Backbone as JSON, one array per atom type, in Angstrom:
{
  "sequence": "MSEKLKDDLLNILKEEKALYQKLFEIAEEKNEALVSNNTDQLMEIVENDREVISDIEAKDQERNEKIQEIKAEFEIELEKDSYSNLIKKLPEDWGEALNPIREELIELTDEFHSLNEQNQKLLEQAIELNQISFETIVKSIKDQDTTYNKDAKKKKEQPRIINKQG",
  "N": [[17.22, -60.62, -71.57], [17.55, -62.85, -73.27], [16.6, -64.89, -71.67], [13.9, -64.29, -71.49], [13.16, -64.66, -74.17], [13.55, -67.42, -74.38], [11.61, -68.34, -72.55], [9.31, -67.32, -73.8], [9.32, -68.79, -76.21], [9.06, -71.36, -75.17], [6.51, -71.17, -74.0], [4.97, -70.77, -76.32], [5.38, -73.23, -77.58], [4.13, -74.91, -75.72], [1.49, -74.0, -75.94], [1.05, -74.71, -78.59], [1.2, -77.48, -78.32], [-1.08, -77.94, -76.74], [-3.05, -77.21, -78.59], [-2.63, -79.16, -80.55], [-3.32, -81.4, -79.05], [-6.02, -80.91, -78.73], [-6.79, -81.06, -81.41], [-6.24, -83.75, -81.84], [-8.13, -84.93, -80.17], [-10.43, -84.13, -81.52], [-10.04, -85.56, -83.86], [-10.38, -88.12, -82.86], [-13.1, -87.99, -82.19], [-14.08, -87.68, -84.75], [-13.42, -90.14, -85.78], [-15.13, -91.81, -84.3], [-17.61, -90.83, -85.23], [-17.44, -91.55, -87.91], [-17.33, -94.35, -87.72], [-19.84, -94.84, -86.59], [-21.38, -93.9, -88.57], [-22.5, -91.33, -88.6], [-23.39, -88.72, -90.16], [-24.24, -86.06, -89.74], [-23.08, -85.35, -87.29], [-20.45, -85.66, -88.07], [-20.09, -83.58, -89.95], [-20.28, -81.36, -88.27], [-18.07, -81.78, -86.66], [-16.02, -81.52, -88.51], [-16.1, -78.78, -89.0], [-15.2, -77.8, -86.5], [-12.68, -78.86, -86.58], [-11.48, -77.39, -88.66], [-11.3, -74.86, -87.47], [-9.5, -75.28, -85.35], [-7.24, -76.07, -86.77], [-6.68, -73.72, -88.12], [-5.98, -72.14, -85.91], [-3.68, -73.51, -85.13], [-2.02, -73.06, -87.33], [-1.65, -70.28, -87.07], [-0.3, -70.21, -84.62], [1.98, -71.59, -85.31], [3.14, -69.81, -87.09], [3.68, -67.74, -85.29], [5.57, -69.04, -83.67], [7.66, -69.41, -85.53], [8.35, -66.75, -86.03], [9.3, -66.05, -83.5], [11.51, -67.69, -83.34], [13.1, -66.53, -85.29], [13.64, -64.11, -84.01], [15.18, -65.09, -81.89], [17.36, -66.18, -83.25], [18.41, -63.81, -84.28], [19.05, -62.46, -81.9], [21.08, -64.09, -80.82], [22.81, -64.04, -82.86], [22.82, -66.05, -84.89], [23.51, -68.01, -87.66], [22.22, -70.27, -89.92], [22.78, -73.05, -92.05], [20.78, -74.82, -92.75], [17.53, -74.53, -91.69], [16.59, -75.98, -88.82], [15.36, -77.61, -85.91], [17.21, -79.11, -84.41], [19.69, -78.16, -85.38], [19.51, -75.49, -84.59], [19.28, -75.64, -81.76], [21.76, -76.61, -81.03], [23.35, -74.4, -81.26], [22.58, -72.75, -79.26], [22.61, -71.79, -75.71], [23.18, -74.4, -73.28], [21.13, -74.79, -71.36], [18.83, -74.14, -72.73], [18.2, -76.29, -74.4], [17.66, -78.19, -72.43], [15.32, -77.13, -71.38], [13.59, -76.94, -73.6], [13.63, -79.4, -75.04], [12.05, -81.55, -73.8], [9.3, -80.74, -74.21], [9.29, -80.56, -76.94], [9.7, -83.24, -77.68], [7.32, -84.35, -76.71], [5.51, -83.05, -78.38], [6.25, -84.11, -80.87], [5.63, -86.83, -80.5], [2.87, -86.63, -80.1], [1.99, -85.53, -82.55], [2.72, -87.62, -84.24], [0.98, -89.65, -83.35], [-1.42, -88.42, -84.0], [-1.25, -88.29, -86.82], [-1.31, -91.01, -87.42], [-3.9, -91.72, -86.49], [-5.36, -90.08, -88.18], [-4.83, -91.24, -90.66], [-6.17, -93.65, -90.3], [-8.8, -92.67, -90.09], [-9.07, -91.68, -92.67], [-9.05, -94.05, -94.16], [-11.42, -95.21, -93.17], [-13.27, -93.36, -94.11], [-12.94, -93.64, -96.88], [-13.87, -96.28, -97.13], [-16.54, -95.92, -96.35], [-17.47, -94.27, -98.4], [-17.14, -96.02, -100.54], [-18.95, -98.05, -99.78], [-21.36, -96.6, -99.86], [-21.44, -96.06, -102.59], [-21.7, -98.64, -103.65], [-24.18, -99.3, -102.55], [-25.82, -97.41, -103.82], [-25.49, -98.18, -106.52], [-26.65, -100.71, -106.38], [-29.31, -100.08, -105.76], [-30.06, -98.63, -108.07], [-29.76, -100.66, -110.0], [-31.7, -102.46, -109.1], [-34.02, -100.97, -109.51], [-33.98, -100.77, -112.3], [-34.19, -103.49, -112.96], [-36.76, -104.04, -112.09], [-38.28, -102.7, -113.84], [-39.52, -100.21, -113.44], [-39.38, -97.71, -114.4], [-40.11, -94.36, -115.46], [-41.76, -94.12, -118.16], [-43.58, -93.94, -121.29], [-44.32, -96.53, -122.21], [-44.06, -98.1, -119.89], [-46.04, -96.99, -118.35], [-48.36, -97.68, -119.75], [-48.32, -100.44, -119.52], [-48.87, -100.81, -116.83], [-51.32, -99.69, -116.39], [-54.52, -99.76, -115.04], [-57.53, -101.48, -115.96], [-60.33, -99.56, -116.98], [-63.68, -98.84, -116.17], [-65.25, -96.72, -116.99], [-64.28, -94.42, -119.35], [-62.86, -91.6, -121.1], [-63.34, -92.01, -123.78], [-65.68, -93.33, -124.12]],
  "CA": [[16.47, -60.71, -72.82], [17.57, -64.22, -73.8], [15.74, -65.73, -70.81], [12.53, -63.99, -71.91], [12.96, -65.32, -75.46], [13.4, -68.85, -74.11], [10.29, -68.52, -71.93], [8.31, -67.07, -74.84], [9.3, -69.95, -77.11], [8.53, -72.48, -74.39], [5.06, -70.96, -73.9], [4.4, -71.0, -77.65], [5.37, -74.68, -77.78], [3.09, -75.48, -74.85], [0.21, -73.66, -76.56], [0.94, -75.57, -79.78], [0.9, -78.83, -77.84], [-2.5, -77.95, -76.33], [-3.85, -77.19, -79.81], [-2.53, -80.49, -81.17], [-4.12, -82.31, -78.24], [-7.42, -80.64, -79.1], [-6.97, -81.62, -82.76], [-6.26, -85.2, -81.69], [-9.46, -85.26, -79.61], [-11.39, -83.96, -82.62], [-9.83, -86.7, -84.77], [-11.02, -89.28, -82.22], [-14.54, -87.8, -82.38], [-14.33, -87.93, -86.17], [-13.34, -91.59, -85.93], [-16.38, -92.35, -83.76], [-18.69, -90.45, -86.14], [-17.29, -92.38, -89.11], [-17.7, -95.72, -87.38], [-21.29, -94.91, -86.36], [-22.0, -93.39, -89.8], [-23.28, -90.17, -88.21], [-22.91, -87.65, -91.04], [-24.49, -84.74, -89.15], [-22.02, -85.13, -86.31], [-19.2, -85.55, -88.81], [-20.02, -82.24, -90.52], [-20.02, -80.45, -87.15], [-16.69, -82.03, -86.23], [-15.13, -80.97, -89.53], [-16.04, -77.33, -88.75], [-14.31, -77.61, -85.35], [-11.37, -79.24, -87.1], [-10.95, -76.25, -89.42], [-10.98, -73.78, -86.54], [-8.27, -75.64, -84.62], [-6.14, -76.05, -87.74], [-6.37, -72.3, -88.31], [-5.25, -71.71, -84.71], [-2.34, -74.13, -85.18], [-1.24, -72.32, -88.33], [-1.29, -68.99, -86.48], [0.7, -70.47, -83.58], [3.19, -71.99, -86.04], [3.71, -68.55, -87.57], [4.22, -67.05, -84.1], [6.8, -69.76, -83.29], [8.71, -69.1, -86.51], [8.78, -65.37, -85.78], [10.09, -66.06, -82.26], [12.8, -68.32, -83.67], [13.88, -65.5, -86.0], [14.13, -63.2, -82.96], [16.23, -65.8, -81.15], [18.53, -66.23, -84.14], [18.98, -62.47, -84.34], [19.62, -62.16, -80.58], [22.32, -64.85, -80.63], [23.56, -63.9, -84.12], [22.95, -67.41, -85.41], [23.29, -68.27, -89.09], [22.11, -71.72, -90.14], [22.67, -73.49, -93.44], [19.46, -75.42, -92.87], [16.74, -74.28, -90.5], [16.02, -77.15, -88.15], [15.41, -77.49, -84.46], [18.47, -79.67, -83.88], [20.77, -77.23, -85.71], [19.35, -74.29, -83.77], [19.51, -75.93, -80.34], [23.21, -76.78, -80.86], [23.98, -73.08, -81.23], [22.06, -72.02, -78.1], [23.13, -72.28, -74.43], [22.75, -75.75, -72.92], [19.87, -74.8, -70.61], [17.72, -74.03, -73.68], [17.85, -77.66, -74.78], [17.05, -78.84, -71.27], [13.96, -76.6, -71.21], [12.76, -77.12, -74.8], [13.59, -80.76, -75.58], [10.91, -82.38, -73.36], [8.06, -80.34, -74.87], [9.45, -80.92, -78.36], [9.47, -84.69, -77.77], [5.88, -84.56, -76.52], [4.86, -82.59, -79.62], [6.55, -85.09, -81.93], [4.84, -88.02, -80.2], [1.46, -86.3, -80.3], [1.72, -85.39, -83.98], [2.79, -88.96, -84.83], [-0.29, -90.32, -83.02], [-2.46, -87.75, -84.78], [-1.14, -88.73, -88.22], [-1.77, -92.4, -87.46], [-5.36, -91.69, -86.38], [-5.87, -89.44, -89.39], [-4.78, -92.26, -91.71], [-7.27, -94.57, -90.02], [-10.02, -91.97, -90.47], [-9.09, -91.61, -94.13], [-9.47, -95.37, -94.64], [-12.84, -95.36, -92.84], [-14.01, -92.5, -95.03], [-12.91, -94.3, -98.19], [-14.77, -97.44, -97.05], [-17.91, -95.41, -96.31], [-17.79, -93.82, -99.76], [-17.28, -97.23, -101.36], [-20.2, -98.69, -99.39], [-22.45, -95.79, -100.41], [-21.44, -96.25, -104.05], [-22.26, -99.97, -103.9], [-25.61, -99.21, -102.23], [-26.44, -96.64, -104.89], [-25.52, -99.03, -107.72], [-27.62, -101.78, -106.13], [-30.65, -99.48, -105.88], [-30.29, -98.34, -109.49], [-29.93, -101.95, -110.69], [-32.99, -102.98, -108.67], [-35.06, -100.2, -110.22], [-33.95, -101.18, -113.7], [-34.68, -104.86, -113.04], [-38.2, -104.06, -111.84], [-38.9, -101.98, -114.94], [-40.45, -99.22, -112.88], [-39.0, -96.38, -114.85], [-41.24, -93.55, -115.91], [-41.85, -93.86, -119.59], [-44.94, -94.21, -121.79], [-44.58, -97.97, -122.28], [-44.26, -98.61, -118.53], [-47.34, -96.5, -117.88], [-49.39, -98.48, -120.41], [-48.28, -101.79, -118.97], [-49.36, -100.84, -115.47], [-52.64, -99.07, -116.28], [-55.63, -100.63, -114.66], [-58.67, -101.31, -116.85], [-61.33, -98.64, -116.45], [-65.05, -99.1, -116.62], [-65.66, -95.51, -117.7], [-63.19, -93.58, -119.77], [-63.27, -90.45, -121.92], [-63.69, -92.42, -125.12], [-67.05, -93.79, -124.2]],
  "C": [[16.41, -62.14, -73.33], [16.69, -65.15, -72.97], [14.27, -65.53, -71.18], [12.23, -64.68, -73.25], [12.74, -66.82, -75.27], [12.03, -69.14, -73.52], [9.16, -68.32, -72.94], [8.17, -68.27, -75.77], [8.71, -71.16, -76.41], [7.0, -72.37, -74.27], [4.36, -71.21, -75.24], [4.31, -72.5, -77.91], [4.3, -75.37, -76.94], [1.7, -75.21, -75.43], [-0.02, -74.51, -77.82], [0.58, -77.0, -79.38], [-0.57, -78.94, -77.45], [-3.41, -77.97, -77.56], [-3.81, -78.55, -80.52], [-3.3, -81.54, -80.38], [-5.6, -82.15, -78.57], [-7.72, -81.23, -80.48], [-7.04, -83.14, -82.72], [-7.61, -85.66, -81.15], [-10.54, -85.14, -80.69], [-11.26, -85.13, -83.6], [-10.45, -87.97, -84.18], [-12.54, -89.2, -82.37], [-14.93, -88.11, -83.83], [-14.33, -89.44, -86.44], [-14.64, -92.23, -85.46], [-17.56, -92.05, -84.69], [-18.63, -91.28, -87.42], [-17.73, -93.81, -88.85], [-19.21, -95.85, -87.21], [-22.09, -94.35, -87.54], [-22.93, -92.21, -89.49], [-22.78, -88.95, -89.0], [-23.15, -86.25, -90.47], [-23.39, -84.39, -88.14], [-20.68, -84.91, -87.01], [-19.03, -84.15, -89.4], [-19.7, -81.2, -89.44], [-18.56, -80.57, -86.71], [-15.71, -81.41, -87.22], [-15.0, -79.45, -89.37], [-15.1, -77.02, -87.59], [-12.87, -77.86, -85.75], [-10.72, -78.05, -87.81], [-10.53, -75.11, -88.5], [-9.66, -74.06, -85.82], [-7.07, -75.61, -85.55], [-5.72, -74.61, -88.01], [-5.58, -71.75, -87.13], [-3.83, -72.26, -84.7], [-1.46, -73.4, -86.18], [-0.77, -70.97, -87.79], [-0.18, -69.16, -85.43], [2.04, -70.87, -84.22], [3.91, -70.74, -86.56], [4.36, -67.78, -86.42], [5.53, -67.7, -83.65], [7.95, -69.42, -84.24], [9.24, -67.68, -86.34], [9.66, -65.29, -84.54], [11.47, -66.66, -82.52], [13.69, -67.33, -84.42], [14.44, -64.48, -85.02], [15.3, -63.82, -82.21], [17.51, -65.85, -81.98], [19.21, -64.87, -84.23], [19.68, -62.12, -83.02], [20.97, -62.84, -80.38], [23.22, -64.82, -81.87], [23.87, -65.28, -84.72], [22.62, -67.44, -86.89], [23.26, -69.78, -89.27], [22.03, -72.01, -91.63], [21.27, -74.02, -93.7], [18.72, -75.16, -91.57], [16.15, -75.57, -89.98], [16.2, -76.94, -86.65], [16.77, -77.96, -83.94], [19.66, -78.76, -84.21], [20.71, -75.97, -84.84], [19.75, -74.56, -82.31], [21.0, -76.13, -80.04], [23.92, -75.44, -80.69], [23.55, -72.26, -80.0], [22.68, -72.55, -76.81], [22.47, -73.6, -74.03], [21.39, -75.79, -72.21], [18.65, -74.65, -71.53], [17.24, -75.43, -74.08], [17.16, -78.4, -73.64], [15.6, -78.39, -71.08], [13.05, -76.98, -72.38], [12.62, -78.57, -75.27], [12.4, -81.6, -75.09], [9.59, -82.02, -74.07], [8.11, -80.67, -76.36], [9.18, -82.4, -78.56], [7.99, -85.02, -77.63], [5.1, -84.16, -77.78], [5.05, -83.59, -80.75], [5.7, -86.34, -81.73], [3.36, -87.79, -80.49], [1.13, -86.18, -81.8], [1.82, -86.74, -84.7], [1.49, -89.73, -84.58], [-1.43, -89.73, -83.84], [-2.43, -88.23, -86.23], [-1.62, -90.17, -88.38], [-3.3, -92.47, -87.41], [-5.99, -91.09, -87.63], [-5.87, -90.41, -90.57], [-5.91, -93.27, -91.54], [-8.61, -93.94, -90.42], [-10.17, -91.89, -91.99], [-9.55, -92.95, -94.71], [-10.95, -95.61, -94.36], [-13.7, -94.54, -93.8], [-14.06, -93.11, -96.43], [-13.84, -95.52, -98.21], [-16.23, -96.99, -97.05], [-18.35, -94.95, -97.7], [-18.0, -95.02, -100.67], [-18.6, -97.94, -101.06], [-21.4, -97.93, -99.94], [-22.56, -95.97, -101.92], [-22.06, -97.61, -104.4], [-23.77, -99.96, -103.63], [-26.36, -98.5, -103.35], [-26.57, -97.49, -106.16], [-26.54, -100.15, -107.58], [-29.05, -101.25, -106.29], [-30.98, -99.21, -107.34], [-30.53, -99.62, -110.26], [-31.29, -102.55, -110.35], [-34.13, -102.27, -109.39], [-35.12, -100.62, -111.68], [-34.53, -102.59, -113.87], [-36.2, -104.93, -112.88], [-38.97, -103.33, -112.93], [-39.92, -100.97, -114.43], [-40.05, -97.81, -113.28], [-40.22, -95.66, -115.38], [-41.11, -93.29, -117.41], [-43.24, -94.27, -120.06], [-45.26, -95.7, -121.79], [-44.84, -98.55, -120.89], [-45.63, -98.19, -118.0], [-48.47, -97.34, -118.48], [-49.46, -99.88, -119.82], [-48.99, -101.85, -117.62], [-50.74, -100.23, -115.31], [-53.69, -100.12, -115.95], [-56.77, -100.44, -115.67], [-59.7, -100.41, -116.18], [-62.7, -98.99, -117.0], [-65.53, -97.9, -117.45], [-64.39, -94.75, -118.09], [-63.7, -92.51, -120.72], [-63.79, -90.88, -123.29], [-65.07, -93.08, -125.18], [-67.28, -94.99, -123.43]]
}
């Protein structure tokens, strides 16, 4: 039974790693879309992003449930739930099997967070640039006095040879 639990947890971690790799690839695509200012592509990428995040949340829940099964099987009580506290209480071969995939997951999530921060900065810069562009356009319109009001219409009316008044 304990060998099956270890294999189940290992498989869950591998699936989580694959999902995080997919999320990282999506973040790279998002980065490219932000750099090229391709809003249509960005919207499509965000939808994919949400789907993968939902899958990761489901896999995270599955992992937590499996850990509870493992704790029950080995009658483990922990003051603080953490991987390092749990692995100390399990047979040595568990750490040998689980530690490499855990390290890969940690490295991948660190890279993802770094890329996500970069994307956040690019997004903030794009919003700032759009705001400046908008303000420039509004100022230009005001400076040219091309607003739609009665006085502007009278100023720009062309003289007419024939009008209603005679």
